[in-house]
Amino acid sequence: MSENTVIELKHIDKHYGNLHVLKDVNLSIKKGEVVVIIGPSGSGKSTLCRTINRLEGIDSGEVLIEGEKLPDSGKELAKLRSRIGMVFQSFNLFAHKTILENVTIGPVEVLHMNKTEAEKEAMELLKRVGVASQANKVPAQLSGGQQQRVAIARSLAMHPIAMLFDEPTSALDPEMINEVLNVMTELAREGMTMVIVSHEMNFARRVADRVVFMADGELIEENTPEEFFEHPKTQRAKDFLDSIKK
Amino acid sequence: MSIGELLSVYGEKYLQGLLTTWELTIFSFIGAMIIGVIITVFRVCPIKPLRLFGEFYVQIFRNIPGAALLILLVYALPELDLILSYHSCVLTATTLIPASFCSEYLMSGINAIGIGQIEAARSIGMTFPLMMRKIVIPQAVRFSILPMTNLLIATMLTTSLASQVPLSPTDLTGVVSYINTRSVGGVTSFLISAFFYCITAVVIGQLGNLLDKKVRILR
Ligand SMILES: Nc1ncnc2c1ncn2[C@@H]1O[C@H](COP(=O)(O)OP(=O)(O)OP(=O)(O)O)[C@@H](O)[C@H]1O
Ligand SMILES: [Mg+2]
């Protein structure tokens, strides 16, 4: 493992009953790298993404975060989780909290940051994702695109060493997709380490350092976006790219 | 006796009865909320024996008739060398039973929150207790204001169990028994107690509605 590896998955196997969702998955992600995971529906992309912070347990294998083994449960796991941001398809903002509170709750309650300081920082993050004017509203009063940007700010407030995105734009109306992708592009440019499950191929081309193609629980192919999209090596990747072009 | 006669002779008794009913209701309900929250946390926590205990508690106290529980507390506990005052026996019965319903309402409140927010809480590094305290319980409580209002009314009606044991001062229902052992109050003496129960219930219902509107979570 190189000095710069932030996330490393080694020989991950996982079953749901008889379904073998992850088959000997190996993946390592370097500091500042943006990895986009693509593949057909049901191939295990979300499951893979969620094993990285143990929202899903695994049967065997190892997840290493900055070289440290991810604990199975308890306080230590919570602590490691707090260092990896996660953005969900359905935003999952805390419905009973204001936008500002959604962003400060992690720093205040988990990192024990002083409240005034957390609020100041949260306002800066909200400004950065373009929703500062909504700070005192509750999530249900915001559009999907705005909610997703707040969710990104909520993750950023924890000063994560990496961020996971599981189809962050799939639940959005088309006109809101770009506002979220723009924030993500900006993050990538600033050097954030990101693992992104996405169906947005243009975005992947533009932002990814590496594209990982997944099918039936296996990592089939990895490459730079140029190579992967122009010269896919495997038949499955070719078929998949053809199917989405149509 | 007419209403006027009853009130002039026993007015003070009724007032004491009303206050006793209120007192029993308030303490039972507070106790029920505290125990209900604890039992609910047990029912969703990662530790299996605690989950089983929580389920067991609810199955027992949701299904036992109040009078049966009171009889057990009054007659069976002394066998275990545990003698509670009549007042404590009543309070225990009228707390333990509503606590099981409180937990049921909180559970349906928790189910209404949705797994997404729970996962979000875990993903920012919240431990289980912190997540319960900051995300789950506050929302579950707000989702269950209306059923809890009904529970408060039901708890008040359950405190009429107090009339089954000698208490001084006794509760609203006890007053009726008291009057009917001394003079012929008949149905009228019941009506007066019923009126007080109704008035209290209506006020509770209105306050519950107001509170629900105030804290309801926009979705
Ligand atoms: N909790 C679960 N229990 C049982 N099977 C599950 C569970 N979660 C996912 N699966 C199954 O595991 C497989 C992989 O699911 P996953 O959600 O990881 O796929 P995905 O690649 O993210 O698909 P999509 O593009 O549709 O989001 C699917 O066949 C799915 O039905
Ligand atoms: Mg998925």
XYZ file of C-alpha atoms and ligand atoms in Angstrom:
497
model
C 0.000 0.000 0.000
C 1.380 3.374 -0.902
C 1.589 6.279 1.530
C -1.164 8.037 -0.279
C -3.845 5.384 -0.170
C -6.948 6.658 1.630
C -9.322 3.765 1.100
C -8.343 0.216 0.426
C -10.668 -2.730 -0.095
C -9.059 -6.162 0.021
C -10.798 -9.333 -1.085
C -14.260 -8.198 -0.066
C -16.946 -10.839 -0.252
C -20.566 -10.389 0.653
C -23.775 -12.373 0.278
C -27.416 -11.489 0.682
C -28.732 -14.968 1.389
C -27.859 -16.901 -1.744
C -27.028 -13.803 -3.732
C -23.294 -13.212 -4.016
C -23.361 -9.379 -4.251
C -19.651 -8.679 -3.907
C -17.137 -11.138 -5.320
C -13.556 -10.743 -4.189
C -13.550 -7.006 -4.697
C -10.209 -5.214 -4.542
C -10.007 -1.489 -4.892
C -7.650 1.139 -3.646
C -8.222 4.852 -3.785
C -5.482 7.403 -3.498
C -5.590 10.776 -1.860
C -7.296 13.307 -4.098
C -8.465 10.685 -6.531
C -11.959 10.755 -8.002
C -13.263 7.295 -8.788
C -16.583 6.837 -10.553
C -18.250 3.455 -10.275
C -20.595 2.549 -13.088
C -22.442 -0.597 -14.046
C -25.862 -2.077 -14.642
C -28.601 -1.914 -12.045
C -28.240 -4.547 -9.343
C -24.530 -5.064 -9.978
C -23.649 -4.154 -6.384
C -22.462 -0.542 -6.766
C -24.425 0.775 -3.794
C -23.469 -2.210 -1.700
C -19.799 -1.642 -2.486
C -20.054 2.041 -1.673
C -21.760 1.270 1.642
C -19.219 -1.321 2.737
C -16.589 1.419 2.735
C -18.119 2.978 5.872
C -19.703 -0.266 7.086
C -23.301 0.753 6.576
C -23.242 -2.778 5.150
C -21.269 -5.494 6.864
C -19.085 -7.867 4.868
C -18.585 -11.630 5.030
C -14.845 -11.568 4.532
C -12.062 -9.286 3.439
C -10.725 -6.029 4.827
C -11.566 -2.367 4.564
C -8.642 -0.113 5.396
C -9.056 3.605 5.939
C -5.691 5.360 5.810
C -4.156 1.981 6.507
C -6.289 1.401 9.590
C -8.639 -1.558 9.646
C -12.278 -0.531 9.861
C -13.645 -1.884 13.158
C -16.778 -4.032 13.100
C -18.864 -1.947 15.452
C -18.950 0.361 18.410
C -17.392 3.711 19.166
C -14.291 3.100 17.088
C -16.404 2.416 14.020
C -18.452 5.561 14.659
C -15.232 7.541 14.893
C -13.908 6.260 11.583
C -17.274 6.798 9.944
C -17.223 10.423 11.019
C -14.155 10.891 8.835
C -15.802 9.650 5.662
C -18.595 11.742 4.226
C -21.583 10.100 2.581
C -24.163 11.574 0.272
C -27.265 9.519 -0.455
C -29.607 9.330 -3.400
C -32.514 10.507 -1.238
C -30.634 13.311 0.611
C -31.679 12.040 4.054
C -31.552 15.395 5.793
C -32.786 15.395 9.398
C -36.400 16.451 8.965
C -36.849 18.042 12.398
C -33.768 20.235 12.153
C -33.224 23.462 10.261
C -30.783 23.540 7.365
C -28.183 25.202 9.577
C -28.698 22.624 12.333
C -28.357 19.811 9.820
C -24.874 21.080 9.072
C -23.836 21.881 12.655
C -25.165 18.772 14.387
C -22.222 16.592 13.366
C -19.451 19.016 14.358
C -21.202 19.943 17.622
C -22.397 16.524 18.782
C -19.775 14.225 17.287
C -16.661 16.394 17.124
C -17.644 18.487 20.201
C -16.920 21.693 18.372
C -18.015 24.935 19.965
C -21.482 25.861 18.705
C -20.775 29.408 17.570
C -17.730 28.262 15.679
C -19.664 25.387 14.098
C -22.380 27.786 12.975
C -19.878 30.148 11.445
C -18.266 27.331 9.540
C -21.646 25.905 8.532
C -22.730 29.244 7.080
C -19.561 29.335 5.021
C -20.231 25.828 3.722
C -23.839 26.693 2.924
C -22.609 29.734 1.032
C -20.167 27.579 -0.857
C -22.924 25.204 -2.015
C -25.232 28.145 -2.700
C -27.987 27.678 -0.119
C -26.957 30.128 2.614
C -30.229 32.028 2.213
C -32.164 28.911 3.230
C -30.287 28.388 6.515
C -33.306 28.788 8.780
C -35.764 26.732 6.778
C -36.444 23.036 7.303
C -35.535 20.421 4.674
C -39.078 19.946 3.350
C -39.151 23.614 2.293
C -36.220 23.135 -0.101
C -36.075 21.708 -3.599
C -34.365 18.373 -4.136
C -31.288 20.017 -5.617
C -31.004 22.371 -2.676
C -31.458 19.526 -0.201
C -28.723 17.516 -1.862
C -26.352 20.468 -1.696
C -27.134 20.820 2.014
C -26.378 17.104 2.399
C -22.987 17.720 0.802
C -22.383 20.627 3.184
C -23.375 18.405 6.113
C -20.702 15.911 5.079
C -18.086 18.584 4.464
C -18.655 20.033 7.922
C -17.046 16.889 9.341
C -13.805 17.640 7.441
C -13.849 14.225 5.806
C -10.763 12.584 4.372
C -12.928 11.160 1.595
C -16.514 11.337 0.399
C -18.854 8.669 -0.904
C -21.695 9.535 -3.259
C -24.345 6.937 -4.070
C -26.216 8.170 -7.147
C -26.482 11.697 -5.767
C -28.482 13.002 -8.718
C -30.779 10.066 -9.487
C -33.675 11.382 -7.432
C -33.484 14.871 -8.909
C -35.484 16.603 -11.601
C -33.301 17.159 -14.680
C -33.013 20.911 -14.169
C -31.514 20.378 -10.712
C -28.922 17.792 -11.645
C -26.330 20.286 -12.791
C -26.408 22.422 -9.677
C -25.402 19.343 -7.676
C -22.847 18.116 -10.230
C -21.272 21.569 -10.271
C -20.728 21.480 -6.530
C -19.179 18.031 -6.892
C -16.955 19.159 -9.752
C -15.757 22.018 -7.617
C -14.963 19.591 -4.776
C -13.027 17.355 -7.127
C -11.053 20.310 -8.356
C -10.156 21.255 -4.788
C -8.624 17.827 -4.335
C -11.295 15.967 -2.363
C -10.966 12.192 -2.498
C -14.264 10.943 -3.920
C -15.970 7.659 -4.694
C -19.021 8.283 -6.832
C -21.665 5.858 -8.029
C -23.278 7.599 -10.952
C -25.121 7.179 -14.219
C -24.011 10.612 -15.402
C -21.516 9.582 -18.081
C -20.585 13.085 -19.162
C -19.847 13.988 -15.602
C -17.726 10.852 -15.217
C -15.763 11.733 -18.335
C -15.129 15.237 -17.106
C -14.353 14.641 -13.459
C -13.179 11.078 -12.927
C -9.523 10.157 -12.622
C -10.561 6.555 -12.922
C -13.707 4.728 -13.953
C -14.512 1.390 -12.374
C -16.958 -0.825 -14.216
C -18.892 -3.291 -12.123
C -21.164 -6.151 -13.119
C -22.652 -9.015 -11.100
C -20.704 -8.113 -7.991
C -17.332 -8.050 -9.706
C -15.013 -5.260 -10.713
C -14.672 -6.050 -14.400
C -12.612 -3.185 -15.684
C -10.845 -0.055 -14.453
C -9.332 2.650 -16.540
C -9.058 6.344 -17.186
C -12.336 7.740 -18.464
C -10.894 8.422 -21.943
C -9.684 4.859 -22.332
C -12.723 3.290 -20.756
C -15.311 5.157 -22.784
C -13.396 5.064 -26.084
C -11.782 1.642 -25.890
C -13.560 -0.608 -23.407
C -11.630 -3.853 -23.100
C -14.306 -6.296 -22.053
C -17.418 -7.348 -23.905
C -19.588 -6.635 -20.863
C -18.371 -3.056 -20.695
C -18.946 -2.654 -24.445
C -22.470 -4.002 -24.109
C -23.160 -1.733 -21.161
C -21.877 1.368 -22.953
C -23.908 0.461 -26.023
C -27.032 -0.014 -23.930
C -26.809 3.443 -22.397
C -26.070 5.140 -25.708
C -29.360 3.994 -27.136
C -80.612 13.718 45.759
C -80.469 16.467 43.185
C -77.293 17.854 41.680
C -77.611 20.956 43.853
C -78.012 18.943 47.045
C -75.139 16.625 46.162
C -72.822 19.528 45.413
C -73.720 21.442 48.547
C -73.131 18.421 50.789
C -70.266 16.747 48.944
C -68.856 19.629 46.879
C -65.575 19.604 48.725
C -65.269 15.817 48.319
C -65.746 16.144 44.571
C -63.106 18.841 44.405
C -60.668 16.677 46.332
C -61.572 13.758 44.090
C -60.870 15.830 41.008
C -57.508 16.925 42.371
C -56.614 13.342 43.275
C -57.552 12.153 39.799
C -55.438 14.898 38.264
C -52.523 14.113 40.526
C -52.646 10.387 39.767
C -52.987 11.141 36.067
C -50.041 13.521 35.923
C -47.653 11.315 37.867
C -48.737 8.161 36.027
C -48.324 9.830 32.663
C -44.898 11.251 33.441
C -43.798 7.852 34.728
C -45.318 6.133 31.699
C -43.459 8.452 29.309
C -40.125 7.859 31.006
C -40.562 4.080 31.152
C -42.036 4.068 27.642
C -38.985 5.843 26.200
C -36.598 3.494 27.995
C -38.503 0.403 26.850
C -38.547 1.752 23.308
C -34.793 2.329 23.324
C -34.416 -1.267 24.538
C -36.638 -2.492 21.702
C -34.501 -0.933 18.985
C -31.037 -1.223 20.535
C -28.363 -3.579 19.174
C -28.309 -5.722 22.345
C -30.599 -8.701 21.923
C -31.480 -9.469 25.577
C -32.602 -5.868 26.016
C -34.710 -6.060 22.855
C -36.357 -9.231 24.133
C -36.971 -7.650 27.507
C -38.611 -4.654 25.816
C -40.907 -6.849 23.736
C -41.743 -8.929 26.790
C -42.624 -5.841 28.809
C -44.966 -4.550 26.144
C -46.672 -7.911 25.638
C -47.296 -8.237 29.382
C -48.481 -4.762 30.267
C -50.408 -4.067 27.093
C -52.497 -7.156 27.670
C -53.120 -7.254 31.412
C -56.372 -5.750 32.723
C -55.753 -2.851 35.103
C -57.852 -4.375 37.882
C -55.928 -7.657 37.659
C -52.604 -5.837 37.905
C -53.837 -3.833 40.884
C -54.979 -6.997 42.677
C -51.586 -8.566 42.041
C -49.807 -5.519 43.424
C -52.014 -5.329 46.507
C -52.216 -9.038 47.361
C -49.221 -10.715 45.739
C -46.398 -8.274 46.486
C -46.724 -8.658 50.283
C -45.967 -12.361 49.717
C -42.584 -11.192 48.478
C -42.226 -9.031 51.582
C -42.776 -5.969 49.498
C -45.577 -3.876 50.903
C -46.550 -0.772 48.973
C -49.115 1.724 50.150
C -52.481 1.590 48.365
C -51.595 4.864 46.728
C -48.327 3.437 45.380
C -50.076 0.299 44.155
C -52.561 2.361 42.166
C -49.828 4.612 40.809
C -47.726 1.613 39.782
C -50.610 -0.007 37.914
C -51.628 3.203 36.185
C -48.003 3.823 35.146
C -46.844 0.409 33.954
C -49.817 -0.168 31.656
C -49.760 3.189 29.812
C -45.961 2.825 29.485
C -46.482 -0.151 27.183
C -48.838 1.856 24.984
C -46.440 4.800 25.038
C -43.751 2.483 23.685
C -46.065 1.199 20.959
C -46.816 4.743 19.793
C -43.135 5.666 19.854
C -42.341 2.564 17.801
C -44.759 3.605 15.098
C -43.234 7.087 15.299
C -39.803 5.558 14.755
C -41.058 3.595 11.784
C -42.292 6.842 10.264
C -38.799 8.377 10.384
C -37.352 6.183 7.670
C -34.082 4.316 7.442
C -32.425 7.073 5.378
C -32.052 9.546 8.241
C -30.782 6.777 10.502
C -28.108 5.896 7.961
C -27.221 9.561 7.570
C -26.813 9.841 11.338
C -24.569 6.789 11.407
C -22.563 8.046 8.460
C -21.604 11.264 10.270
C -20.284 9.144 13.121
C -23.137 9.265 15.607
C -23.086 6.467 18.153
C -26.336 4.642 18.869
C -27.191 6.577 22.066
C -26.436 9.919 20.424
C -28.539 9.055 17.392
C -31.441 8.006 19.625
C -31.210 11.219 21.620
C -30.784 13.678 18.768
C -32.502 12.162 15.766
C -34.826 9.282 16.618
C -36.586 10.083 19.895
C -37.273 13.774 19.121
C -38.926 12.853 15.836
C -40.768 9.826 17.215
C -42.226 12.007 19.975
C -43.383 14.635 17.509
C -44.978 12.030 15.283
C -46.890 10.619 18.224
C -48.354 13.722 19.882
C -51.936 12.820 18.919
C -51.821 9.191 20.091
C -50.038 10.378 23.251
C -52.891 12.831 23.843
C -55.308 9.929 23.687
C -53.026 7.983 25.983
C -53.115 10.790 28.528
C -56.921 10.685 28.491
C -56.909 6.882 28.734
C -54.472 7.121 31.645
C -56.828 9.479 33.436
C -59.715 7.043 32.971
C -57.516 4.193 34.204
C -56.859 6.045 37.456
C -60.474 5.254 38.397
C -58.891 1.995 39.571
C -58.106 4.017 42.685
C -61.760 3.640 43.697
C -61.101 -0.075 44.260
C -58.811 0.509 47.219
C -59.257 2.634 50.330
C -57.632 5.981 49.639
C -57.961 9.260 51.411
C -58.607 11.562 49.693
C -60.046 9.272 47.074
C -60.385 9.925 43.337
C -63.435 11.061 41.337
C -64.843 7.551 41.014
C -64.077 6.784 44.641
C -66.133 9.815 45.642
C -69.161 8.252 43.987
C -68.745 5.043 46.013
C -68.219 7.135 49.123
C -71.452 9.044 48.563
C -73.476 5.961 47.704
C -72.472 4.192 50.901
C -73.766 7.120 52.929
C -76.770 8.472 51.080
C -78.653 7.660 47.910
C -76.758 9.618 45.273
C -77.782 7.294 42.460
C -76.921 8.024 38.866
C -76.698 11.741 39.526
C -73.628 11.332 41.709
C -71.981 9.498 38.802
C -72.973 12.193 36.357
C -71.112 14.831 38.332
C -67.894 12.765 38.275
C -68.417 11.966 34.605
C -68.742 15.673 33.898
C -65.373 16.367 35.504
C -63.736 13.539 33.554
C -65.216 14.882 30.309
C -64.147 18.468 30.900
C -60.600 17.366 31.659
C -60.507 15.120 28.600
C -61.748 17.889 26.314
C -59.115 20.298 27.600
C -56.383 17.673 27.152
C -57.607 16.939 23.637
C -57.525 20.608 22.650
C -54.069 21.151 24.114
C -52.856 18.046 22.291
C -54.119 19.371 18.984
C -52.452 22.725 19.544
C -49.170 21.095 20.479
C -49.319 18.793 17.478
C -49.794 21.730 15.111
C -46.918 23.558 16.736
C -44.310 20.815 16.603
C -45.433 18.867 13.559
C -42.578 17.988 11.229
C -43.020 19.280 7.738
C -42.626 16.546 5.163
N -30.775 -5.524 1.977
C -30.767 -6.362 0.925
N -31.216 -7.624 1.052
C -31.199 -8.477 0.018
N -30.748 -8.178 -1.218
C -30.290 -6.923 -1.405
C -30.275 -5.955 -0.351
N -29.762 -4.808 -0.842
C -29.470 -5.047 -2.141
N -29.786 -6.316 -2.479
C -29.549 -6.946 -3.795
O -28.168 -6.904 -4.038
C -27.903 -6.618 -5.408
C -27.016 -5.413 -5.519
O -27.702 -4.283 -5.034
P -27.128 -2.802 -5.145
O -28.141 -1.913 -4.552
O -25.762 -2.778 -4.578
O -27.050 -2.605 -6.718
P -26.712 -1.291 -7.532
O -25.607 -1.646 -8.445
O -26.511 -0.149 -6.619
O -28.013 -1.083 -8.401
P -28.796 0.274 -8.815
O -28.073 0.824 -9.999
O -30.150 -0.199 -9.156
O -28.765 1.175 -7.622
C -29.263 -6.436 -6.073
O -29.594 -7.623 -6.735
C -30.199 -6.170 -4.913
O -31.478 -6.661 -5.206
Mg -27.620 1.603 -6.119
